[in-house]
mmCIF file of C-alpha atoms and ligand atoms in Angstrom:
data_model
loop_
_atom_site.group_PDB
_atom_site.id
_atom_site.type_symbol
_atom_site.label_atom_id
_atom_site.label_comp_id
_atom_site.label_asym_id
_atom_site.label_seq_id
_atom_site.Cartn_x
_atom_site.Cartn_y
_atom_site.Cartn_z
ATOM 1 C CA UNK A 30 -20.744 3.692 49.239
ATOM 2 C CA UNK A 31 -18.949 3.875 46.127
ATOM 3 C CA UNK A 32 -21.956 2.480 44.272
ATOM 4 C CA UNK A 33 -24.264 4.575 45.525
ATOM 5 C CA UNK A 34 -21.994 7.531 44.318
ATOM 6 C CA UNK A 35 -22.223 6.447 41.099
ATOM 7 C CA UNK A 36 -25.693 5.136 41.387
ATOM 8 C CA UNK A 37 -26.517 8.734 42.264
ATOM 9 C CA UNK A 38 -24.503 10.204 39.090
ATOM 10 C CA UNK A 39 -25.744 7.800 36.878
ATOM 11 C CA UNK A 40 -29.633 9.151 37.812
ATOM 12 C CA UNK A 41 -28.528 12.841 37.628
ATOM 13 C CA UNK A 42 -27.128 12.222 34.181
ATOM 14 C CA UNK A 43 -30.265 10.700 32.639
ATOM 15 C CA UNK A 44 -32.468 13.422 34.329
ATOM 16 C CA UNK A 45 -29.916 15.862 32.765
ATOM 17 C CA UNK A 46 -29.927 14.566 29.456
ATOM 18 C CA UNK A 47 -34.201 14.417 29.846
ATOM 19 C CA UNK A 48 -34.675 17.866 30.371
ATOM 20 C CA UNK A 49 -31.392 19.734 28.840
ATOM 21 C CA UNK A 50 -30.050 17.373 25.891
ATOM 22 C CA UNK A 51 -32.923 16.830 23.340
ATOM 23 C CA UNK A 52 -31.842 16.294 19.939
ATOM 24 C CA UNK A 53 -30.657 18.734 17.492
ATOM 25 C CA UNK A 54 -31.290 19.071 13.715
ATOM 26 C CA UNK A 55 -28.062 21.472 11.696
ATOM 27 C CA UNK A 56 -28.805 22.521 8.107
ATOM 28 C CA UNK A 57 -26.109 21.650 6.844
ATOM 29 C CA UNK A 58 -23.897 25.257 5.456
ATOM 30 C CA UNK A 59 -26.561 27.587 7.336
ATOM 31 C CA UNK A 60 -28.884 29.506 4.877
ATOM 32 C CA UNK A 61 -26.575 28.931 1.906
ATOM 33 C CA UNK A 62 -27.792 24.962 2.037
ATOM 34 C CA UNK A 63 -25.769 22.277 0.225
ATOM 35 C CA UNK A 64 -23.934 23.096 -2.737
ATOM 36 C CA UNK A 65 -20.519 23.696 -4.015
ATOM 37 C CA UNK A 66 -18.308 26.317 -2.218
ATOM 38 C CA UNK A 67 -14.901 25.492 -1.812
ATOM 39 C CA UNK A 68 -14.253 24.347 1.471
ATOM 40 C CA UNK A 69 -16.425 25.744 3.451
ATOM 41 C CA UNK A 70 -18.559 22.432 4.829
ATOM 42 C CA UNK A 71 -15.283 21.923 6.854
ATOM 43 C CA UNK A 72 -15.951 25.775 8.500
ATOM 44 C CA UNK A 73 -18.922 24.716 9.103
ATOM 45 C CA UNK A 74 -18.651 21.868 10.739
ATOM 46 C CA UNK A 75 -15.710 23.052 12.846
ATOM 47 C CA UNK A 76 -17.775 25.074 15.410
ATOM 48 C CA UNK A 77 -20.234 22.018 16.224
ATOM 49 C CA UNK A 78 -20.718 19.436 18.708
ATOM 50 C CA UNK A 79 -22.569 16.483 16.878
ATOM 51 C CA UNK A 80 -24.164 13.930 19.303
ATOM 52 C CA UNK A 81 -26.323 10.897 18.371
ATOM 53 C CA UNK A 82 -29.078 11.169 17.913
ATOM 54 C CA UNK A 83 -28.661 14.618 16.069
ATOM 55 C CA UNK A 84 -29.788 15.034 12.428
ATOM 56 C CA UNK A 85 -28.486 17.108 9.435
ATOM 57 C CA UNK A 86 -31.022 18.911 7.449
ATOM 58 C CA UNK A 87 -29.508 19.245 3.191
ATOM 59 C CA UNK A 88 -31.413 21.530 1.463
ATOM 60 C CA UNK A 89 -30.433 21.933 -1.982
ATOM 61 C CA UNK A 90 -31.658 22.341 -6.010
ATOM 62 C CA UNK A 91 -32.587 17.786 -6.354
ATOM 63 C CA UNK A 92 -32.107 18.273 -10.174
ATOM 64 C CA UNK A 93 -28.232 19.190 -10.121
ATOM 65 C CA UNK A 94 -27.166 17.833 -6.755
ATOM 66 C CA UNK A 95 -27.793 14.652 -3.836
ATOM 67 C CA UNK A 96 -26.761 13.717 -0.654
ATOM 68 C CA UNK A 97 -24.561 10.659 -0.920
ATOM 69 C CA UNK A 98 -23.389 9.130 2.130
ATOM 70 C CA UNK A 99 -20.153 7.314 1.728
ATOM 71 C CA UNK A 100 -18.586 4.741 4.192
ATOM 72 C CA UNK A 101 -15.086 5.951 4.163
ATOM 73 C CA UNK A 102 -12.470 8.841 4.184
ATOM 74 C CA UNK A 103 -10.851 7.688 1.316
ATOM 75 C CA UNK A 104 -14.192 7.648 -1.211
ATOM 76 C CA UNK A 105 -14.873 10.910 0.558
ATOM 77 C CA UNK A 106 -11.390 12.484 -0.311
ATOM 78 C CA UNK A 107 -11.390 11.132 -3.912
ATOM 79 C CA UNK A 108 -15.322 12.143 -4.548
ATOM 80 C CA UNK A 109 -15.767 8.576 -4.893
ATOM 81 C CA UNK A 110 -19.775 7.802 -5.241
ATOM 82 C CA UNK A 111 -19.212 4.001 -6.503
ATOM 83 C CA UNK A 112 -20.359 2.663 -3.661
ATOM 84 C CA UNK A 113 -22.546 5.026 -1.324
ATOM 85 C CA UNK A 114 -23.871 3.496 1.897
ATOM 86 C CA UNK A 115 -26.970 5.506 1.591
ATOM 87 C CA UNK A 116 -28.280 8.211 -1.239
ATOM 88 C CA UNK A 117 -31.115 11.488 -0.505
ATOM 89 C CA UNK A 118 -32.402 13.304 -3.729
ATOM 90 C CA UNK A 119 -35.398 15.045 -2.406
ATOM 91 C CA UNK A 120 -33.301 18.195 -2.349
ATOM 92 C CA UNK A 121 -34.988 18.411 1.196
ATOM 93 C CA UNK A 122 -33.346 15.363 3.330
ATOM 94 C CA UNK A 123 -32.955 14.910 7.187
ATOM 95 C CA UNK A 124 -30.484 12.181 8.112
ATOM 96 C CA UNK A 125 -29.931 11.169 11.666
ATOM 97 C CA UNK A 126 -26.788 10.278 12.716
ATOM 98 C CA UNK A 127 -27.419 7.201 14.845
ATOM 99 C CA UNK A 128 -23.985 6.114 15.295
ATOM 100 C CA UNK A 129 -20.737 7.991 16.944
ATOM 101 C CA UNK A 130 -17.759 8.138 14.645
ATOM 102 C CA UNK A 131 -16.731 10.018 11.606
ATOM 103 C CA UNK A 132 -19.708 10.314 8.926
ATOM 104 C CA UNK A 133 -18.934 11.310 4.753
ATOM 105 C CA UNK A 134 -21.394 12.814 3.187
ATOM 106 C CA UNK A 135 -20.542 14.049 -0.730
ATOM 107 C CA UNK A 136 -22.551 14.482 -3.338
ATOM 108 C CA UNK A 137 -22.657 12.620 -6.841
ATOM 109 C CA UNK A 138 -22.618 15.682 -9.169
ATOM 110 C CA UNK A 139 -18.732 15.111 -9.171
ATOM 111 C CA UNK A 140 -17.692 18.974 -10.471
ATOM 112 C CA UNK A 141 -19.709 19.681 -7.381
ATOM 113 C CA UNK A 142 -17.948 17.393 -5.115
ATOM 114 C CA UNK A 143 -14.138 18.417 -6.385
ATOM 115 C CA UNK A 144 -15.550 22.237 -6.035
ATOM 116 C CA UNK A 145 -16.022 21.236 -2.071
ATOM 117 C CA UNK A 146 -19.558 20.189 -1.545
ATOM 118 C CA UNK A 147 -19.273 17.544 1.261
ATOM 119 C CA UNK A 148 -19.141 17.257 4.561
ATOM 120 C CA UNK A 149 -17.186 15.364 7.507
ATOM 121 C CA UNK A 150 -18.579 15.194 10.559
ATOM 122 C CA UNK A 151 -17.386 13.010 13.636
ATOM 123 C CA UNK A 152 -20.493 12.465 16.163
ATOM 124 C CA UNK A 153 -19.584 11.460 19.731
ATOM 125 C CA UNK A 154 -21.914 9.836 22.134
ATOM 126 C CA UNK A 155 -25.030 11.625 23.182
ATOM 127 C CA UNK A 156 -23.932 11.056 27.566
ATOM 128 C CA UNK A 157 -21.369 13.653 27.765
ATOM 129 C CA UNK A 158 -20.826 13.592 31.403
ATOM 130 C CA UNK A 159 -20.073 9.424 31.683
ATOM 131 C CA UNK A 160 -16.537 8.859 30.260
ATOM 132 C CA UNK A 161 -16.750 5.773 27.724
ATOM 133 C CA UNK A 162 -15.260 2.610 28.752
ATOM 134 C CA UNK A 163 -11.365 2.693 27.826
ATOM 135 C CA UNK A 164 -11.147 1.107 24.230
ATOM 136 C CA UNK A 165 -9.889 -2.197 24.464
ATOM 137 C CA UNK A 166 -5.881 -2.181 24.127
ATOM 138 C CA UNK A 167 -5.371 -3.690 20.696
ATOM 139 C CA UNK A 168 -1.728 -3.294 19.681
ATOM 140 C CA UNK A 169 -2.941 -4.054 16.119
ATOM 141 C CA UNK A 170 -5.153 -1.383 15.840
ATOM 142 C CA UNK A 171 -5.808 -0.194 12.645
ATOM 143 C CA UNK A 172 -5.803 3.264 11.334
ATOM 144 C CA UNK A 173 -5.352 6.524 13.999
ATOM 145 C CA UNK A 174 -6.760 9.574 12.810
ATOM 146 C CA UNK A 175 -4.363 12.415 13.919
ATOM 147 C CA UNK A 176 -5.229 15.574 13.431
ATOM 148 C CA UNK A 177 -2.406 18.169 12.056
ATOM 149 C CA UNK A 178 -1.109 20.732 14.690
ATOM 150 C CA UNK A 179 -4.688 19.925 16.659
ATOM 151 C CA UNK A 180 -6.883 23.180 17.448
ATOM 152 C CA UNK A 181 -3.896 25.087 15.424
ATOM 153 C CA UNK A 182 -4.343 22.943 12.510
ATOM 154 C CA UNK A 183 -2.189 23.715 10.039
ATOM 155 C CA UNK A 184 -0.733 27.295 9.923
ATOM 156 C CA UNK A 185 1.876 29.298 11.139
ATOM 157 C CA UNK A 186 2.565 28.300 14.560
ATOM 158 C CA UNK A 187 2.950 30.965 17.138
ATOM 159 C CA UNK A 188 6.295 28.876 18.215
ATOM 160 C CA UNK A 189 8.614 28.130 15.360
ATOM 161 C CA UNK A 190 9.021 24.539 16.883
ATOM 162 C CA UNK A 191 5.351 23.774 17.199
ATOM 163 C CA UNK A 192 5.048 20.680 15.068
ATOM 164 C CA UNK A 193 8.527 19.529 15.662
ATOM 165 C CA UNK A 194 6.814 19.011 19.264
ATOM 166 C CA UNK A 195 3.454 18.003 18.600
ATOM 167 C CA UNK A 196 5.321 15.136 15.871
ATOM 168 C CA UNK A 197 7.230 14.015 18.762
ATOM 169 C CA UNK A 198 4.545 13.638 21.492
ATOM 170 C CA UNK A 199 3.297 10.907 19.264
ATOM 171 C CA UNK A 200 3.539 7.527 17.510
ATOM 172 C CA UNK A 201 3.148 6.866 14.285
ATOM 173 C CA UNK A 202 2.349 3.590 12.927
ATOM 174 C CA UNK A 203 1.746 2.226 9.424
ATOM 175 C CA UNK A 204 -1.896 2.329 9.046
ATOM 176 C CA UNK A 205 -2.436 5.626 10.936
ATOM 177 C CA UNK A 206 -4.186 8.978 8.935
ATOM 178 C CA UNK A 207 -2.500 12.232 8.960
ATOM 179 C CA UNK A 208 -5.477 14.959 8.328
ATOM 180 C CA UNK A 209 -4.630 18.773 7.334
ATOM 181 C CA UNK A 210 -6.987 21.139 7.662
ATOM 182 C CA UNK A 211 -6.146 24.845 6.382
ATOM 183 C CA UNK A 212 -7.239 27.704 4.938
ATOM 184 C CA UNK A 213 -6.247 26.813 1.207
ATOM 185 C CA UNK A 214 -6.656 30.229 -0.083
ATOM 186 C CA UNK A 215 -2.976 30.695 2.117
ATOM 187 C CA UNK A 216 -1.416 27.432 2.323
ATOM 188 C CA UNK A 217 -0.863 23.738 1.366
ATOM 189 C CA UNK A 218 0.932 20.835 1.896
ATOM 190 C CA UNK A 219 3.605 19.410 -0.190
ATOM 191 C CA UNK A 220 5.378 16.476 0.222
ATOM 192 C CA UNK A 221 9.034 16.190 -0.125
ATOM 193 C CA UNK A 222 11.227 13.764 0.356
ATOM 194 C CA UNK A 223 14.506 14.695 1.842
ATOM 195 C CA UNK A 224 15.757 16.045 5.374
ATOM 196 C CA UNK A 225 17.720 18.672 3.609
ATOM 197 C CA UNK A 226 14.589 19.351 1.549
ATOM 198 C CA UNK A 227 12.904 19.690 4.739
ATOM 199 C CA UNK A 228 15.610 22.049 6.218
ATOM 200 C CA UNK A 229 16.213 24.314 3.725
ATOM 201 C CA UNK A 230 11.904 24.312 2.963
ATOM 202 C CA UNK A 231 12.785 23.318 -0.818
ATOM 203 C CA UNK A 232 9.716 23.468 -2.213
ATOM 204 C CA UNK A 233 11.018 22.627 -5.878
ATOM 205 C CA UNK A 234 10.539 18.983 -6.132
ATOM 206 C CA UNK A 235 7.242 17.912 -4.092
ATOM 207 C CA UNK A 236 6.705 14.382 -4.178
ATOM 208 C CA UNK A 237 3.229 15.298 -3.669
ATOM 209 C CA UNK A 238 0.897 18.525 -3.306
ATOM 210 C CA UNK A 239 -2.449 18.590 -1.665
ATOM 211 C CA UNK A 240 -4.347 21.950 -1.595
ATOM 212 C CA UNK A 241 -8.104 21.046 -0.799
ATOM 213 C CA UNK A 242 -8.197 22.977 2.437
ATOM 214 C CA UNK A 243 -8.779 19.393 3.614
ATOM 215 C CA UNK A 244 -6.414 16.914 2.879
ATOM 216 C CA UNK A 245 -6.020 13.018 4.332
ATOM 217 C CA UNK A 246 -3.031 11.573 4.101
ATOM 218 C CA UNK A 247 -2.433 7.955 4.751
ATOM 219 C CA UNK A 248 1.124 6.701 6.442
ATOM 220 C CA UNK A 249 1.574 3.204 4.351
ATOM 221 C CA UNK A 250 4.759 2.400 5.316
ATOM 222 C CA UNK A 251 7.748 2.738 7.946
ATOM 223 C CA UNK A 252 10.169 5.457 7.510
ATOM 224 C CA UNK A 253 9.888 9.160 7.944
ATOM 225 C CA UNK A 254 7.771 11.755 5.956
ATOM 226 C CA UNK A 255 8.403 15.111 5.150
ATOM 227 C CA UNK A 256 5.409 17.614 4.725
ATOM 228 C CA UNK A 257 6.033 20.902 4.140
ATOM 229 C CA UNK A 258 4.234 24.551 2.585
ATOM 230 C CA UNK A 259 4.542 26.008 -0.899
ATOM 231 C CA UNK A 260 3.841 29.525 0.960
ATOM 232 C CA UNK A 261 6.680 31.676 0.631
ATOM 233 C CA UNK A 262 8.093 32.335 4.511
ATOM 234 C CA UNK A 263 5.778 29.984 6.036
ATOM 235 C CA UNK A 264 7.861 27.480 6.467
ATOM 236 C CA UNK A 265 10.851 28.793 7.563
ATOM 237 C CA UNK A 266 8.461 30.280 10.302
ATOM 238 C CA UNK A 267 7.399 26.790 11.303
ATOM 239 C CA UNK A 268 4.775 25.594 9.138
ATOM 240 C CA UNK A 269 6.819 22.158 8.730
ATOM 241 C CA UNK A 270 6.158 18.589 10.187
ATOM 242 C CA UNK A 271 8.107 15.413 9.766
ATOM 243 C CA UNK A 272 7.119 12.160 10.548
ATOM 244 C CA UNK A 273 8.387 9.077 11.719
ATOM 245 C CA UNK A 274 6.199 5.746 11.027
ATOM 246 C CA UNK A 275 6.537 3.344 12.781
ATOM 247 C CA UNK A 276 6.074 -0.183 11.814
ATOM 248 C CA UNK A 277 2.842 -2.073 13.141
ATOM 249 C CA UNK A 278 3.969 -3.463 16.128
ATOM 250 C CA UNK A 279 3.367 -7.578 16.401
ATOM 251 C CA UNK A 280 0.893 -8.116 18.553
ATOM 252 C CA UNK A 281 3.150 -10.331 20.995
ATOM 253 C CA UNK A 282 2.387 -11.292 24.397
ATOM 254 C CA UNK A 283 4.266 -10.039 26.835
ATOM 255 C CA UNK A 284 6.524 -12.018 28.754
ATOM 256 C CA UNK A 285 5.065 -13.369 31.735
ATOM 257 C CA UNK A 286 7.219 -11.838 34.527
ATOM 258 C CA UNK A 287 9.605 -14.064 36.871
ATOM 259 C CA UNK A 288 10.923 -13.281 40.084
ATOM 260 C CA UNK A 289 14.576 -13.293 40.527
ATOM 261 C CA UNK A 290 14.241 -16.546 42.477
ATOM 262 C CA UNK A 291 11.808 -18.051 39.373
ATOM 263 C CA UNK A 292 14.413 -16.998 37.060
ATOM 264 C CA UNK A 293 17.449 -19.142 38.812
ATOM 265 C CA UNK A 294 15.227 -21.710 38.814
ATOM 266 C CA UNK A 295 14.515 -21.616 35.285
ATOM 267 C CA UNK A 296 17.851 -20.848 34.414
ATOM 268 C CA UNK A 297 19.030 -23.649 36.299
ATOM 269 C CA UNK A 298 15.801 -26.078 34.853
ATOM 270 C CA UNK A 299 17.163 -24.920 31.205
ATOM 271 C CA UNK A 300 20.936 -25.211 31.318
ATOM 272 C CA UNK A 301 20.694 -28.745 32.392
ATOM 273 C CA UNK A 302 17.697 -30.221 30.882
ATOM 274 C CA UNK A 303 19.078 -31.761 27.631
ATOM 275 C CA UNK A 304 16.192 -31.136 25.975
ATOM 276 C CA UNK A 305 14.073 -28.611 26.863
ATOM 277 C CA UNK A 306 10.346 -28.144 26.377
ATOM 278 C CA UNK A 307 8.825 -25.152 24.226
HETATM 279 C C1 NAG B 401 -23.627 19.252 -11.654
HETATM 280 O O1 NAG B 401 -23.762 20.561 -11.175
HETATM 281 C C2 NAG B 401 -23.656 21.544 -12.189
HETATM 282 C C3 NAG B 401 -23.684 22.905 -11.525
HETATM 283 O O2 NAG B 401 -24.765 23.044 -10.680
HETATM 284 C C4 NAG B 401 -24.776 21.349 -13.202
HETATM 285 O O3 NAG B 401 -24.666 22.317 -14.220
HETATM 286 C C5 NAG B 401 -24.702 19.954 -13.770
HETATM 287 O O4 NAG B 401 -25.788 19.722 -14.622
HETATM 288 C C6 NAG B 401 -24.697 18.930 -12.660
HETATM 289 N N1 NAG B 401 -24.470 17.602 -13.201
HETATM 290 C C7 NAG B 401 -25.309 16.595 -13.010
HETATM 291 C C8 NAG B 401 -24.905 15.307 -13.609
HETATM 292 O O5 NAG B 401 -26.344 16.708 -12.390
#
């Protein structure tokens, strides 16, 4: 019965996707194309649901610019072209996205690049209406992407304690990607490094300030981080989060689990076995 069920779904999905869910091609920024303006690849990605199967259309002057795919976040933050997993120049490039995940796309013209011409985009599976199989369970997975205050992102929060909560809902582990996405024309993100820093929003000595509109942040170690905004009133109005990273936890078996009965036993077996086995 239950098979059938899904037997049934499974057929009304494909003839779903057949008819309804053909591919789509974006240019990339709309009729402006791909070049530099500050920060506004992220806007434009924002409103869009990329599938597989979907391709990006760059059209763009070949002679000052490319398309230069890079593998990760990191090269992408940092305008990094060293390495590129795959490079356009016909100033008129379609790229499918075959795989789901996040994609980097930057170009190699570096003032370009640091000016804001590249592109995130995260591209799910093209069958919507089947959930994905559960990721395996690793406890030693690497690297969690969260993303800063969710659909808010990161601005003043309606509720004053709005990132206290959504900071608290989760946990942080070493490893693990904080991402910030703002309106940098408004705000930023400073790092500072003290709970009374973070309670009186001292802005004077920031470990760190970010201000790309766009900024990844990786958690490297265990202990809490403080991340606040230069913004004059924003903070005290909420526009604060603190974090607390967590160690990786050791990916140790649990326990296998003993009756009470098992337990005497093996209490018993261990107190008065000289020697005991391990
Ligand atoms: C980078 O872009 C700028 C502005 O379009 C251009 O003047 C410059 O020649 C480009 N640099 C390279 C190496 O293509």
């Amino acid at each position: 019965m239950a098979t059938t069920t899904r037997m049934f779904c499974f057929v009304l999905v494909m003839v779903l996707m057949g008819c309804c869910c053909s591919a789509k091609i974006y240019k990339v920024g709309d009729s402006k194309g791909w070049r530099a303006k500050h920060g506004s690849y992220h806007e434009w990605a924002k409103r869009k649901e990329f599938q597989v199967g979907d391709s990006l259309m760059f059209e763009y002057d070949g002679n000052v610019n490319d398309v230069t795919q890079v593998s990760s976040r990191l090269e992408y933050q940092f305008c990094n072209s060293l390495s590129p997993k795959a490079v356009y120049n016909t100033g008129h490039d379609v790229v499918t996205l075959t795989e789901p995940g996040y994609h980097f796309f930057i170009t190699s013209n570096h003032s370009q690049c640091v000016a804001g011409q590249k592109l995130v985009v995260f591209v799910v599976h093209d069958h919507p209406m089947i959930p994905p199989p559960p990721p395996p369970r690793k406890i030693l997975s690497f690297g969690k992407d969260y993303k800063v205050g969710d659909s808010n992102e990161w601005r003043v929060p309606e509720e004053s304690d709005f990132y206290s909560k959504w900071s608290e809902e989760k946990q942080f582990h070493v490893g693990d990607n904080l991402l910030f996405y703002y309106n940098d024309q408004v705000d930023d993100v400073l790092e500072i490094n003290s709970d009374l820093e973070f309670k009186s929003c001292d802005t004077i000595s920031p470990v760190a300030v970010h201000n790309a509109g766009q900024d990844l942040i990786r958690l490297t170690k265990p202990g809490i981080r403080y991340f606040i905004t230069s913004k004059i009133g924003h903070c005290e109005a909420g526009l604060k989060l603190r974090v607390v990273v967590r160690p990786l936890s050791k990916s140790v078996p649990k326990k296998m689990q003993l009756s009470p009965f098992d337990r005497f036993i093996k209490w018993l077996r261990d107190s008065f076995t000289p020697h005991p086995h391990h």
